[in-house]
PDB file of C-alpha atoms and ligand atoms in Angstrom:
ATOM      1  CA  MET A   2     -12.904  -1.467  -3.019  1.00  0.00           C
ATOM      2  CA  PRO A   3      -9.385  -1.947  -1.661  1.00  0.00           C
ATOM      3  CA  LEU A   4      -6.744  -3.794  -3.642  1.00  0.00           C
ATOM      4  CA  LEU A   5      -6.388  -7.060  -1.697  1.00  0.00           C
ATOM      5  CA  ILE A   6      -3.138  -8.900  -1.638  1.00  0.00           C
ATOM      6  CA  GLU A   7      -2.695 -12.190   0.304  1.00  0.00           C
ATOM      7  CA  ARG A   8      -0.632 -12.161   3.437  1.00  0.00           C
ATOM      8  CA  ILE A   9       2.590 -13.995   3.245  1.00  0.00           C
ATOM      9  CA  GLN A  10       3.648 -16.569   5.770  1.00  0.00           C
ATOM     10  CA  GLU A  11       7.400 -16.303   5.250  1.00  0.00           C
ATOM     11  CA  GLY A  12       9.288 -13.604   3.306  1.00  0.00           C
ATOM     12  CA  THR A  13       9.654  -9.903   3.017  1.00  0.00           C
ATOM     13  CA  VAL A  14       7.478  -6.929   2.667  1.00  0.00           C
ATOM     14  CA  ILE A  15       9.214  -3.692   1.493  1.00  0.00           C
ATOM     15  CA  ASP A  16       6.976  -0.771   2.549  1.00  0.00           C
ATOM     16  CA  ARG A  17       7.273   2.775   2.072  1.00  0.00           C
ATOM     17  CA  ILE A  18       8.718   2.776  -1.336  1.00  0.00           C
ATOM     18  CA  GLN A  19       8.455   6.106  -3.076  1.00  0.00           C
ATOM     19  CA  ALA A  20       5.433   5.862  -5.525  1.00  0.00           C
ATOM     20  CA  PHE A  21       6.483   4.303  -8.874  1.00  0.00           C
ATOM     21  CA  ARG A  22       9.950   3.180  -7.664  1.00  0.00           C
ATOM     22  CA  GLY A  23       8.803  -0.187  -6.877  1.00  0.00           C
ATOM     23  CA  ILE A  24       9.629  -1.438 -10.303  1.00  0.00           C
ATOM     24  CA  ARG A  25      13.227  -0.128  -9.883  1.00  0.00           C
ATOM     25  CA  VAL A  26      13.371  -2.071  -6.599  1.00  0.00           C
ATOM     26  CA  LEU A  27      12.152  -5.249  -8.358  1.00  0.00           C
ATOM     27  CA  GLU A  28      14.802  -4.794 -10.974  1.00  0.00           C
ATOM     28  CA  ILE A  29      17.755  -4.258  -8.656  1.00  0.00           C
ATOM     29  CA  LEU A  30      16.797  -7.302  -6.745  1.00  0.00           C
ATOM     30  CA  LYS A  31      16.861  -9.151 -10.076  1.00  0.00           C
ATOM     31  CA  LEU A  32      13.605 -10.754  -9.245  1.00  0.00           C
ATOM     32  CA  VAL A  33      12.728  -9.640 -12.641  1.00  0.00           C
ATOM     33  CA  LEU A  34      15.660  -8.925 -14.964  1.00  0.00           C
ATOM     34  CA  SER A  35      15.296  -5.598 -16.878  1.00  0.00           C
ATOM     35  CA  GLY A  36      16.102  -7.099 -20.189  1.00  0.00           C
ATOM     36  CA  GLY A  37      12.703  -8.887 -20.272  1.00  0.00           C
ATOM     37  CA  LYS A  38      14.393 -12.251 -19.443  1.00  0.00           C
ATOM     38  CA  GLN A  39      13.111 -13.771 -16.207  1.00  0.00           C
ATOM     39  CA  GLU A  40      15.045 -15.624 -13.659  1.00  0.00           C
ATOM     40  CA  GLU A  41      13.823 -18.824 -12.479  1.00  0.00           C
ATOM     41  CA  MET A  42      11.161 -17.632 -10.207  1.00  0.00           C
ATOM     42  CA  LYS A  43      10.714 -19.530  -7.021  1.00  0.00           C
ATOM     43  CA  SER A  44       8.770 -16.975  -5.105  1.00  0.00           C
ATOM     44  CA  ARG A  45       5.517 -15.260  -5.591  1.00  0.00           C
ATOM     45  CA  ILE A  46       5.861 -11.553  -5.674  1.00  0.00           C
ATOM     46  CA  ALA A  47       3.334  -8.783  -5.352  1.00  0.00           C
ATOM     47  CA  LEU A  48       4.060  -5.205  -6.426  1.00  0.00           C
ATOM     48  CA  VAL A  49       1.374  -2.589  -5.268  1.00  0.00           C
ATOM     49  CA  ILE A  50       1.910   0.552  -7.093  1.00  0.00           C
ATOM     50  CA  ASN A  51       0.691   4.181  -5.886  1.00  0.00           C
ATOM     51  CA  VAL A  52      -1.393   3.308  -2.921  1.00  0.00           C
ATOM     52  CA  PRO A  53      -2.423   5.922  -0.305  1.00  0.00           C
ATOM     53  CA  SER A  54       0.069   6.324   2.558  1.00  0.00           C
ATOM     54  CA  HIS A  55      -0.143   8.195   5.805  1.00  0.00           C
ATOM     55  CA  HIS A  56       3.567   9.089   5.878  1.00  0.00           C
ATOM     56  CA  MET A  57       4.259   9.802   2.210  1.00  0.00           C
ATOM     57  CA  GLY A  58       0.921  10.571   0.396  1.00  0.00           C
ATOM     58  CA  ARG A  59       1.513   7.707  -1.986  1.00  0.00           C
ATOM     59  CA  LYS A  60       3.752   4.800  -1.962  1.00  0.00           C
ATOM     60  CA  ASP A  61       4.485   1.376  -3.504  1.00  0.00           C
ATOM     61  CA  ILE A  62       4.660  -1.890  -1.703  1.00  0.00           C
ATOM     62  CA  LEU A  63       6.541  -5.060  -2.633  1.00  0.00           C
ATOM     63  CA  LYS A  64       5.896  -8.397  -1.181  1.00  0.00           C
ATOM     64  CA  ILE A  65       8.271 -11.297  -1.721  1.00  0.00           C
ATOM     65  CA  GLU A  66       7.338 -14.739  -0.617  1.00  0.00           C
ATOM     66  CA  GLY A  67       9.852 -16.965   0.837  1.00  0.00           C
ATOM     67  CA  ARG A  68      12.838 -14.777   0.573  1.00  0.00           C
ATOM     68  CA  GLU A  69      14.652 -12.591   3.013  1.00  0.00           C
ATOM     69  CA  LEU A  70      17.119  -9.962   1.738  1.00  0.00           C
ATOM     70  CA  GLN A  71      20.987  -9.881   1.924  1.00  0.00           C
ATOM     71  CA  PRO A  72      22.613  -6.781   3.544  1.00  0.00           C
ATOM     72  CA  ALA A  73      23.928  -5.777  -0.018  1.00  0.00           C
ATOM     73  CA  GLU A  74      20.368  -5.868  -1.376  1.00  0.00           C
ATOM     74  CA  VAL A  75      19.236  -3.746   1.472  1.00  0.00           C
ATOM     75  CA  ASN A  76      21.961  -1.125   0.588  1.00  0.00           C
ATOM     76  CA  LYS A  77      20.791  -1.152  -2.955  1.00  0.00           C
ATOM     77  CA  ILE A  78      17.312  -0.531  -2.007  1.00  0.00           C
ATOM     78  CA  ALA A  79      18.532   2.453   0.239  1.00  0.00           C
ATOM     79  CA  LEU A  80      20.076   4.039  -2.939  1.00  0.00           C
ATOM     80  CA  ILE A  81      16.860   4.237  -4.803  1.00  0.00           C
ATOM     81  CA  ALA A  82      14.098   4.013  -2.084  1.00  0.00           C
ATOM     82  CA  PRO A  83      15.829   5.835   0.946  1.00  0.00           C
ATOM     83  CA  GLN A  84      12.489   5.850   3.010  1.00  0.00           C
ATOM     84  CA  ALA A  85      11.843   2.058   2.487  1.00  0.00           C
ATOM     85  CA  ARG A  86      10.902   0.001   5.538  1.00  0.00           C
ATOM     86  CA  LEU A  87      11.569  -3.840   5.592  1.00  0.00           C
ATOM     87  CA  ASN A  88       9.157  -6.185   7.270  1.00  0.00           C
ATOM     88  CA  VAL A  89      10.679  -9.560   7.648  1.00  0.00           C
ATOM     89  CA  ILE A  90       7.731 -12.048   8.004  1.00  0.00           C
ATOM     90  CA  ARG A  91       8.150 -15.358   9.715  1.00  0.00           C
ATOM     91  CA  GLY A  92       5.351 -17.762  10.623  1.00  0.00           C
ATOM     92  CA  GLY A  93       2.779 -15.178   9.340  1.00  0.00           C
ATOM     93  CA  LYS A  94       3.996 -12.495  11.717  1.00  0.00           C
ATOM     94  CA  VAL A  95       6.304  -9.432  11.449  1.00  0.00           C
ATOM     95  CA  ALA A  96       9.416 -10.768  13.001  1.00  0.00           C
ATOM     96  CA  LYS A  97      11.634  -7.689  12.346  1.00  0.00           C
ATOM     97  CA  LYS A  98      11.056  -4.158  11.005  1.00  0.00           C
ATOM     98  CA  GLN A  99      14.085  -2.301   9.629  1.00  0.00           C
ATOM     99  CA  ASP A 100      14.295   1.058   7.959  1.00  0.00           C
ATOM    100  CA  VAL A 101      16.933   0.917   5.106  1.00  0.00           C
ATOM    101  CA  LYS A 102      19.965   3.043   5.672  1.00  0.00           C
ATOM    102  CA  LEU A 103      23.079   3.667   3.723  1.00  0.00           C
ATOM    103  CA  PRO A 104      26.190   2.398   5.539  1.00  0.00           C
ATOM    104  CA  PRO A 105      29.163   4.685   5.906  1.00  0.00           C
ATOM    105  CA  LYS A 106      31.033   2.902   3.113  1.00  0.00           C
ATOM    106  CA  LEU A 107      29.582   1.167   0.173  1.00  0.00           C
ATOM    107  CA  GLU A 108      31.639  -1.476  -1.388  1.00  0.00           C
ATOM    108  CA  ASP A 109      30.849  -3.136  -4.613  1.00  0.00           C
ATOM    109  CA  ILE A 110      27.106  -2.091  -4.307  1.00  0.00           C
ATOM    110  CA  ALA A 111      26.930   0.254  -7.210  1.00  0.00           C
ATOM    111  CA  ILE A 112      28.967   1.451 -10.333  1.00  0.00           C
ATOM    112  CA  CYS A 113      30.342   4.908 -10.594  1.00  0.00           C
ATOM    113  CA  PRO A 114      28.428   7.134 -13.061  1.00  0.00           C
ATOM    114  CA  ASN A 115      31.546   8.807 -14.241  1.00  0.00           C
ATOM    115  CA  PRO A 116      32.688   6.950 -17.530  1.00  0.00           C
ATOM    116  CA  GLN A 117      36.266   8.114 -17.055  1.00  0.00           C
ATOM    117  CA  CYS A 118      36.439   6.680 -13.553  1.00  0.00           C
ATOM    118  CA  ILE A 119      39.194   4.136 -13.126  1.00  0.00           C
ATOM    119  CA  SER A 120      36.898   1.897 -11.168  1.00  0.00           C
ATOM    120  CA  ARG A 121      35.145   1.171 -14.384  1.00  0.00           C
ATOM    121  CA  SER A 122      38.053   0.630 -16.634  1.00  0.00           C
ATOM    122  CA  GLU A 123      40.272  -1.288 -14.317  1.00  0.00           C
ATOM    123  CA  ARG A 124      37.439  -3.551 -13.052  1.00  0.00           C
ATOM    124  CA  GLU A 125      38.342  -2.406  -9.665  1.00  0.00           C
ATOM    125  CA  SER A 126      35.555  -2.934  -7.159  1.00  0.00           C
ATOM    126  CA  SER A 127      33.771   0.353  -6.508  1.00  0.00           C
ATOM    127  CA  VAL A 128      33.989   2.140  -3.053  1.00  0.00           C
ATOM    128  CA  PHE A 129      31.747   5.108  -2.169  1.00  0.00           C
ATOM    129  CA  LEU A 130      31.994   6.978   1.027  1.00  0.00           C
ATOM    130  CA  ASN A 131      28.805   8.237   2.482  1.00  0.00           C
ATOM    131  CA  GLU A 132      29.274  12.056   3.144  1.00  0.00           C
ATOM    132  CA  PRO A 133      26.695  14.642   4.400  1.00  0.00           C
ATOM    133  CA  SER A 134      26.462  16.093   0.921  1.00  0.00           C
ATOM    134  CA  GLY A 135      26.394  12.849  -0.959  1.00  0.00           C
ATOM    135  CA  LEU A 136      28.306   9.704  -2.060  1.00  0.00           C
ATOM    136  CA  ARG A 137      31.894  10.154  -3.077  1.00  0.00           C
ATOM    137  CA  CYS A 138      33.650   7.756  -5.303  1.00  0.00           C
ATOM    138  CA  GLN A 139      36.975   6.723  -3.625  1.00  0.00           C
ATOM    139  CA  TYR A 140      38.554   6.443  -7.189  1.00  0.00           C
ATOM    140  CA  CYS A 141      37.570   9.664  -9.063  1.00  0.00           C
ATOM    141  CA  GLU A 142      36.543  11.559  -5.859  1.00  0.00           C
ATOM    142  CA  ARG A 143      33.388  12.926  -7.458  1.00  0.00           C
ATOM    143  CA  LEU A 144      30.296  13.317  -5.482  1.00  0.00           C
ATOM    144  CA  PHE A 145      26.970  11.900  -6.445  1.00  0.00           C
ATOM    145  CA  ALA A 146      23.391  11.932  -5.173  1.00  0.00           C
ATOM    146  CA  PRO A 147      22.420   8.310  -4.172  1.00  0.00           C
ATOM    147  CA  ASN A 148      19.926   7.761  -6.986  1.00  0.00           C
ATOM    148  CA  GLU A 149      22.637   8.720  -9.528  1.00  0.00           C
ATOM    149  CA  LEU A 150      24.751   5.694  -8.947  1.00  0.00           C
ATOM    150  CA  LEU A 151      24.247   2.773 -11.270  1.00  0.00           C
ATOM    151  CA  VAL A 152      22.940  -0.291  -9.742  1.00  0.00           C
TER     152      VAL A 152
HETATM  153 ZN1   ZN B 225      34.394   7.282  -9.812  1.00  0.00          ZN
END
């Protein structure tokens, strides 16, 4: 029997999340804080883990009622779930589909994993440039894979 999740009338469905990464997506959206403390929850949220997918074999799906995502949030999702697709739901219908994509430059989206990086000690805002081989910190100039950045 399929796992049934109610359709949402207004909100966002994040589809094609790599299996078992849905929890990380939930955390970075601060819908559930990783410290076990919960923000005041206004929306209902459904996370479906490890369901069969045509495209990916297995995937996670996150449904968030009554909330659309900010561009900065979409960029954070792109770091940890680069294949994710957003479906914006309005009036019970898919109003917009959007594949997440990292922009050429990420400002203040993530923290540099290099503990010696000046962007961490000086409380500078972080800047990463999206290069073909990875994301380069503009301060320490190290190159990182998208999922290595701290979000
Ligand atoms: Zn750095």
